[in-house]
Amino acid sequence: MASGLAALLDDVAAIAKLAAASLDDVTAAAGKAGSKAIGVVVDDAAVTPGYAMGFTPERELPIVWKIALGSLRNKFLFLLPGALLLSAFAPWAVTPILMLGGAYLCFEAAEKIIEALTHATDGEEDQPQVEQLAQSSAEIEAQKVAGAIRTDLILSGEIMAIALATVADRPFAIQAGALVLVSLALTAGVYGVVGLIVKMDDVGVHLAKRGSALTRSFGRGLVKAMPHVMQTLSVVGTAAMLWVGGGIIVHGLEHFHIDTVPHVIETLSEKAHQAPVLGAVAAWLTFAAGSAVVGFIIGGVIVAVLHLIPGRKH
C-alpha cells in the first residue's frame, strides 16, 4: 500500500512538473510572439482613442469597454480559431495573409496622408456633421463602436498572424496557449492604455480644482496638452501603419525570395548599425523608414487604383 501510494505521488509529481514545463513553454512562446507584434499594438493603441473622444465624460469608459469586448470577440470567436486552423491545415497561407493585411494598413495610412496633403476632404466635412445632427447620441455611439471594432479586426488579425508565424514551429497545444495569452495580455494592455488616454483630460480637470498651486497648474497643463496628445497619437498611428505594414511586406518578399527591396533596406540598416553612437537605434530607424517608404508606395498605388473605380466615393 505504501509503495503504491509513493508511486502514485511520484506520478502526480511528474505530471505537475510536465504541466509546469508546458506552462513555461506557453509563457515563453507568448512573450516571443507578443514582442514580434508590438508594432501593430502601438498602432492599435494610437488609433483607438479617437473613437471614444467627442462624447460626454461618463460615456468614454463604457465606449472603451464595448470596444475591448468587441476586440475579445474578434480574437476568440474568429481570429484564434482561424489562426489555429491555418496552422494545422494551411501553414503556407500565413505569410500571404500577413502581406494582405500589411497592404491594407499601408492603404489606410497612405489615404490619410494623401487626403491631408491634397485637402481632399475639405468640401466634405460639413455633410457628415449635418448627418450626425439628425442622429441620436446612441446611434452615433453605436456607429463609432462598430467602426472601432472593424478596425480592431484588421489590427488584431495582424497581431494573431504575426504571433502565429512566430510560434509556427512549436507543438499545436503550445501555439494555442500562446495565442490565448497574447490575445488576453495585448487586449488588456491596449485598452487599459486607451482608457487612461481618454480620461486624462478629466483627471486634469479634477486636479485643476483642488490641491496645491502646483497640482492645479499640472491639471491645467494636462487639459491643455490633450488636444496635442491626440494629434500626436494620430500621427504616430499613421506612421506605425506605414512601417508595420511595409515591414510585413518586406519580410514577405524575402520569404518568397524576392530579395531586391529587402536587400537594399537591410544593407542600409547594417550601415546605420555601424554608427559610433546608438548604432542599434539607427539601424532600427533605418529599417523602419525604409519599410515606411515601401508601405507608402504600395498604399499609394492601392489608393490610386481604388479612386479610379467608377462610383467609388472619394
Coordinates of C-alpha atoms in Angstrom, one line a residue:
M1 CA 0.0 0.0 0.0
A2 CA 2.7 2.4 1.0
S3 CA 4.8 1.7 -2.1
G4 CA 1.7 2.1 -4.3
L5 CA 0.9 5.5 -2.7
A6 CA 4.6 6.5 -3.2
A7 CA 4.4 5.5 -6.8
L8 CA 1.1 7.5 -7.2
L9 CA 2.7 10.5 -5.6
D10 CA 5.7 10.2 -7.9
D11 CA 3.3 10.1 -10.9
V12 CA 1.5 13.2 -9.7
A13 CA 4.8 15.0 -9.2
A14 CA 5.9 14.1 -12.7
I15 CA 2.6 15.3 -14.1
A16 CA 2.9 18.5 -12.2
K17 CA 6.5 19.1 -13.5
L18 CA 5.3 18.4 -17.0
A19 CA 2.4 20.8 -16.6
A20 CA 4.8 23.5 -15.2
A21 CA 7.2 23.0 -18.1
S22 CA 4.4 23.3 -20.6
L23 CA 3.2 26.5 -18.9
D24 CA 6.7 27.9 -19.1
D25 CA 6.8 27.0 -22.7
V26 CA 3.5 28.7 -23.4
T27 CA 4.5 31.8 -21.4
A28 CA 7.8 32.0 -23.3
A29 CA 6.2 31.4 -26.6
A30 CA 3.5 34.1 -25.8
G31 CA 6.2 36.6 -24.8
K32 CA 8.2 36.0 -28.0
A33 CA 5.0 36.2 -30.1
G34 CA 3.8 39.4 -28.4
S35 CA 7.1 41.1 -28.8
K36 CA 7.0 40.5 -32.5
A37 CA 3.6 42.1 -32.8
I38 CA 4.5 45.2 -30.8
G39 CA 4.4 47.5 -33.8
V40 CA 0.8 46.6 -34.5
V41 CA 0.0 47.0 -30.8
V42 CA 1.4 50.6 -30.9
D43 CA -0.7 51.2 -34.0
D44 CA -3.9 49.9 -32.2
A45 CA -3.2 51.9 -29.1
A46 CA -2.7 55.1 -31.2
V47 CA -5.7 54.7 -33.4
T48 CA -8.4 53.6 -30.9
P49 CA -8.7 56.7 -28.6
G50 CA -10.1 58.7 -31.4
Y51 CA -13.2 56.6 -31.4
A52 CA -14.0 57.4 -27.8
M53 CA -13.4 61.1 -28.0
G54 CA -16.2 63.7 -28.5
F55 CA -18.7 62.1 -26.1
T56 CA -19.7 63.1 -22.6
P57 CA -17.2 62.0 -19.9
E58 CA -19.5 59.4 -18.5
R59 CA -19.7 57.6 -21.8
E60 CA -16.0 57.5 -22.6
L61 CA -15.0 54.5 -20.5
P62 CA -18.2 52.5 -21.4
I63 CA -17.3 53.0 -25.1
V64 CA -13.8 51.8 -24.5
W65 CA -15.2 48.8 -22.6
K66 CA -17.5 48.0 -25.5
I67 CA -14.7 48.2 -28.0
A68 CA -12.5 46.0 -25.8
L69 CA -15.3 43.3 -25.6
G70 CA -15.6 43.5 -29.3
S71 CA -11.9 43.0 -29.6
L72 CA -12.0 39.9 -27.5
R73 CA -14.9 38.5 -29.6
N74 CA -12.9 39.2 -32.7
K75 CA -10.0 37.3 -31.3
F76 CA -11.7 34.3 -29.6
L77 CA -14.6 33.7 -32.0
F78 CA -12.9 34.4 -35.3
L79 CA -9.2 35.1 -35.3
L80 CA -7.8 32.5 -32.9
P81 CA -9.8 29.5 -34.3
G82 CA -8.9 30.7 -37.8
A83 CA -5.2 31.0 -36.9
L84 CA -5.1 27.5 -35.5
L85 CA -6.9 26.1 -38.5
L86 CA -4.4 27.8 -40.7
S87 CA -1.5 26.3 -38.6
A88 CA -3.0 22.8 -38.8
F89 CA -4.1 22.7 -42.5
A90 CA -2.6 25.6 -44.5
P91 CA 0.6 27.0 -42.8
W92 CA 1.7 28.2 -46.2
A93 CA -1.1 30.7 -46.2
V94 CA 0.1 32.7 -43.1
T95 CA 2.6 34.8 -45.0
P96 CA 0.3 35.8 -47.9
I97 CA -2.4 36.7 -45.4
L98 CA 0.1 38.8 -43.4
M99 CA 1.1 40.6 -46.6
L100 CA -2.6 41.3 -47.5
G101 CA -3.1 42.8 -44.0
G102 CA 0.1 44.8 -44.3
A103 CA -1.1 46.1 -47.7
Y104 CA -4.4 47.2 -46.1
L105 CA -2.5 49.1 -43.3
C106 CA -0.4 50.8 -46.0
F107 CA -3.5 51.8 -47.9
E108 CA -5.2 53.2 -44.8
A109 CA -2.1 55.3 -43.9
A110 CA -1.4 56.4 -47.5
E111 CA -5.0 57.5 -48.0
K112 CA -4.9 59.6 -44.8
I113 CA -1.6 61.3 -45.8
I114 CA -2.8 61.9 -49.4
E115 CA -6.1 63.4 -48.2
A116 CA -4.2 65.6 -45.7
L117 CA -1.8 66.8 -48.4
T118 CA -4.4 67.5 -51.0
H119 CA -7.2 68.7 -48.6
A120 CA -9.5 66.3 -50.4
T121 CA -11.9 66.2 -47.5
D122 CA -12.3 70.0 -47.2
G123 CA -15.5 70.1 -49.2
E124 CA -17.0 67.0 -47.5
E125 CA -16.6 68.0 -43.8
D126 CA -19.9 69.7 -43.4
Q127 CA -22.0 66.8 -44.7
P128 CA -21.2 64.3 -42.0
Q129 CA -21.8 66.9 -39.4
V130 CA -25.3 67.6 -40.8
E131 CA -26.0 63.8 -40.9
Q132 CA -24.8 63.5 -37.3
L133 CA -27.1 66.2 -36.1
A134 CA -30.0 64.1 -37.4
Q135 CA -28.9 61.1 -35.3
S136 CA -29.2 60.4 -31.7
S137 CA -26.1 60.2 -29.5
A138 CA -26.8 56.4 -29.0
E139 CA -26.8 55.9 -32.8
I140 CA -23.5 57.9 -33.2
E141 CA -22.0 55.9 -30.3
A142 CA -23.1 52.6 -31.9
Q143 CA -21.5 53.6 -35.2
K144 CA -18.3 54.7 -33.5
V145 CA -18.0 51.4 -31.6
A146 CA -18.8 49.4 -34.8
G147 CA -16.1 51.3 -36.7
A148 CA -13.6 50.7 -33.9
I149 CA -14.3 47.0 -33.8
R150 CA -13.9 46.7 -37.5
T151 CA -10.6 48.4 -37.4
D152 CA -9.6 46.2 -34.4
L153 CA -10.5 43.1 -36.5
I154 CA -7.8 44.1 -39.1
L155 CA -5.2 45.0 -36.5
S156 CA -5.9 42.0 -34.3
G157 CA -5.8 39.8 -37.3
E158 CA -2.3 41.1 -38.0
I159 CA -1.3 40.6 -34.4
M160 CA -2.6 37.0 -34.4
A161 CA -0.9 36.2 -37.8
I162 CA 2.4 37.6 -36.6
A163 CA 2.1 35.7 -33.3
L164 CA 1.3 32.5 -35.2
A165 CA 4.2 32.9 -37.5
T166 CA 6.5 33.4 -34.5
V167 CA 5.4 30.1 -32.8
A168 CA 4.7 28.1 -36.0
D169 CA 7.4 25.6 -35.2
R170 CA 6.0 24.8 -31.7
P171 CA 3.5 22.0 -30.9
F172 CA -0.2 22.7 -31.5
A173 CA -1.0 23.0 -27.8
I174 CA 1.8 25.5 -27.2
Q175 CA 0.6 27.5 -30.2
A176 CA -3.0 27.6 -28.9
G177 CA -1.9 28.5 -25.4
A178 CA 0.5 31.2 -26.6
L179 CA -2.2 32.8 -28.8
V180 CA -4.7 32.8 -25.9
L181 CA -2.2 34.6 -23.7
V182 CA -1.2 37.1 -26.4
S183 CA -4.9 37.8 -27.0
L184 CA -5.7 38.4 -23.3
A185 CA -2.5 40.3 -22.5
L186 CA -2.5 42.6 -25.5
T187 CA -6.2 43.4 -25.3
A188 CA -5.9 44.3 -21.6
G189 CA -2.7 46.3 -22.3
V190 CA -4.0 48.2 -25.3
Y191 CA -7.5 49.1 -23.9
G192 CA -6.0 49.9 -20.5
V193 CA -3.8 52.5 -22.1
V194 CA -6.7 53.7 -24.2
G195 CA -8.8 54.2 -21.1
L196 CA -6.1 56.2 -19.4
I197 CA -5.7 58.4 -22.5
V198 CA -9.3 59.2 -23.0
K199 CA -9.8 60.1 -19.3
M200 CA -6.6 62.1 -19.0
D201 CA -8.4 65.4 -19.6
D202 CA -10.9 64.6 -16.8
V203 CA -8.0 63.8 -14.5
G204 CA -6.6 67.2 -15.4
V205 CA -9.9 69.0 -14.7
H206 CA -10.1 67.2 -11.3
L207 CA -6.6 68.2 -10.4
A208 CA -7.1 71.8 -11.5
K209 CA -9.9 72.3 -9.0
R210 CA -8.1 71.2 -5.9
G211 CA -4.8 70.7 -4.1
S212 CA -1.8 72.9 -4.1
A213 CA -1.0 75.5 -6.7
L214 CA 1.5 73.1 -8.3
T215 CA -1.2 70.4 -8.6
R216 CA -3.7 72.8 -10.1
S217 CA -1.1 74.0 -12.6
F218 CA -0.3 70.4 -13.5
G219 CA -4.0 69.7 -14.0
R220 CA -4.5 72.7 -16.3
G221 CA -1.4 71.6 -18.2
L222 CA -2.9 68.2 -18.8
V223 CA -6.2 69.7 -20.1
K224 CA -4.3 72.0 -22.5
A225 CA -2.0 69.2 -23.6
M226 CA -4.7 66.6 -24.5
P227 CA -5.5 68.0 -28.0
H228 CA -1.8 67.9 -28.9
V229 CA -1.5 64.4 -27.4
M230 CA -4.4 63.2 -29.6
Q231 CA -2.9 64.9 -32.7
T232 CA 0.4 63.3 -31.9
L233 CA -1.2 59.9 -31.5
S234 CA -2.9 60.3 -34.9
V235 CA 0.5 61.0 -36.5
V236 CA 2.1 58.1 -34.6
G237 CA -0.7 55.8 -35.6
T238 CA -0.4 56.7 -39.3
A239 CA 3.4 56.3 -39.2
A240 CA 3.0 52.9 -37.4
M241 CA 0.6 51.7 -40.1
L242 CA 3.2 52.5 -42.7
W243 CA 6.3 51.0 -41.1
V244 CA 4.4 48.0 -39.7
G245 CA 2.6 47.3 -43.0
G246 CA 5.6 48.0 -45.1
G247 CA 7.8 45.9 -42.8
I248 CA 5.4 42.9 -43.1
I249 CA 5.5 43.2 -46.9
V250 CA 9.3 43.5 -46.9
H251 CA 9.6 40.3 -44.8
G252 CA 7.1 38.6 -47.1
L253 CA 9.0 39.4 -50.2
E254 CA 12.1 38.0 -48.5
H255 CA 10.1 34.8 -47.7
F256 CA 9.2 34.4 -51.3
H257 CA 12.9 35.1 -52.4
I258 CA 12.1 38.4 -54.0
D259 CA 15.2 39.9 -52.4
T260 CA 16.0 43.2 -54.2
V261 CA 14.0 45.6 -51.9
P262 CA 14.7 43.6 -48.7
H263 CA 18.4 43.5 -49.5
V264 CA 18.6 47.3 -50.1
I265 CA 16.8 48.1 -46.8
E266 CA 18.9 45.5 -44.9
T267 CA 22.1 46.9 -46.4
L268 CA 21.2 50.4 -45.4
S269 CA 20.2 49.2 -41.9
E270 CA 23.6 47.4 -41.5
K271 CA 25.5 50.5 -42.5
A272 CA 23.5 52.5 -39.9
H273 CA 24.3 50.0 -37.3
Q274 CA 28.0 50.9 -37.7
A275 CA 27.3 54.4 -36.3
P276 CA 29.6 55.1 -33.4
V277 CA 26.7 56.2 -31.2
L278 CA 23.3 54.4 -30.8
G279 CA 24.1 52.1 -33.8
A280 CA 21.3 49.7 -32.9
V281 CA 18.7 52.5 -32.7
A282 CA 20.0 54.0 -36.0
A283 CA 19.7 50.5 -37.6
W284 CA 16.1 50.1 -36.4
L285 CA 15.1 53.6 -37.5
T286 CA 16.6 53.0 -40.9
F287 CA 14.8 49.7 -41.4
A288 CA 11.5 51.4 -40.1
A289 CA 12.0 54.3 -42.5
G290 CA 12.7 52.0 -45.5
S291 CA 9.7 49.9 -44.6
A292 CA 7.6 53.1 -44.4
V293 CA 8.7 54.2 -47.8
V294 CA 7.8 50.8 -49.3
G295 CA 4.5 51.0 -47.4
F296 CA 3.6 54.4 -48.7
I297 CA 4.4 53.4 -52.3
I298 CA 2.2 50.3 -52.1
G299 CA -0.5 52.1 -50.2
G300 CA -0.4 55.0 -52.7
V301 CA -0.8 52.6 -55.7
I302 CA -3.8 51.0 -54.0
V303 CA -5.3 54.4 -53.3
A304 CA -4.8 55.4 -57.0
V305 CA -6.4 52.2 -58.2
L306 CA -9.4 52.4 -55.9
H307 CA -10.0 56.0 -56.7
L308 CA -10.2 55.2 -60.4
I309 CA -13.1 52.8 -59.8
P310 CA -16.3 54.4 -61.1
G311 CA -18.8 55.2 -58.4
R312 CA -16.4 54.9 -55.5
K313 CA -16.8 57.7 -53.0
H314 CA -13.6 59.8 -52.9

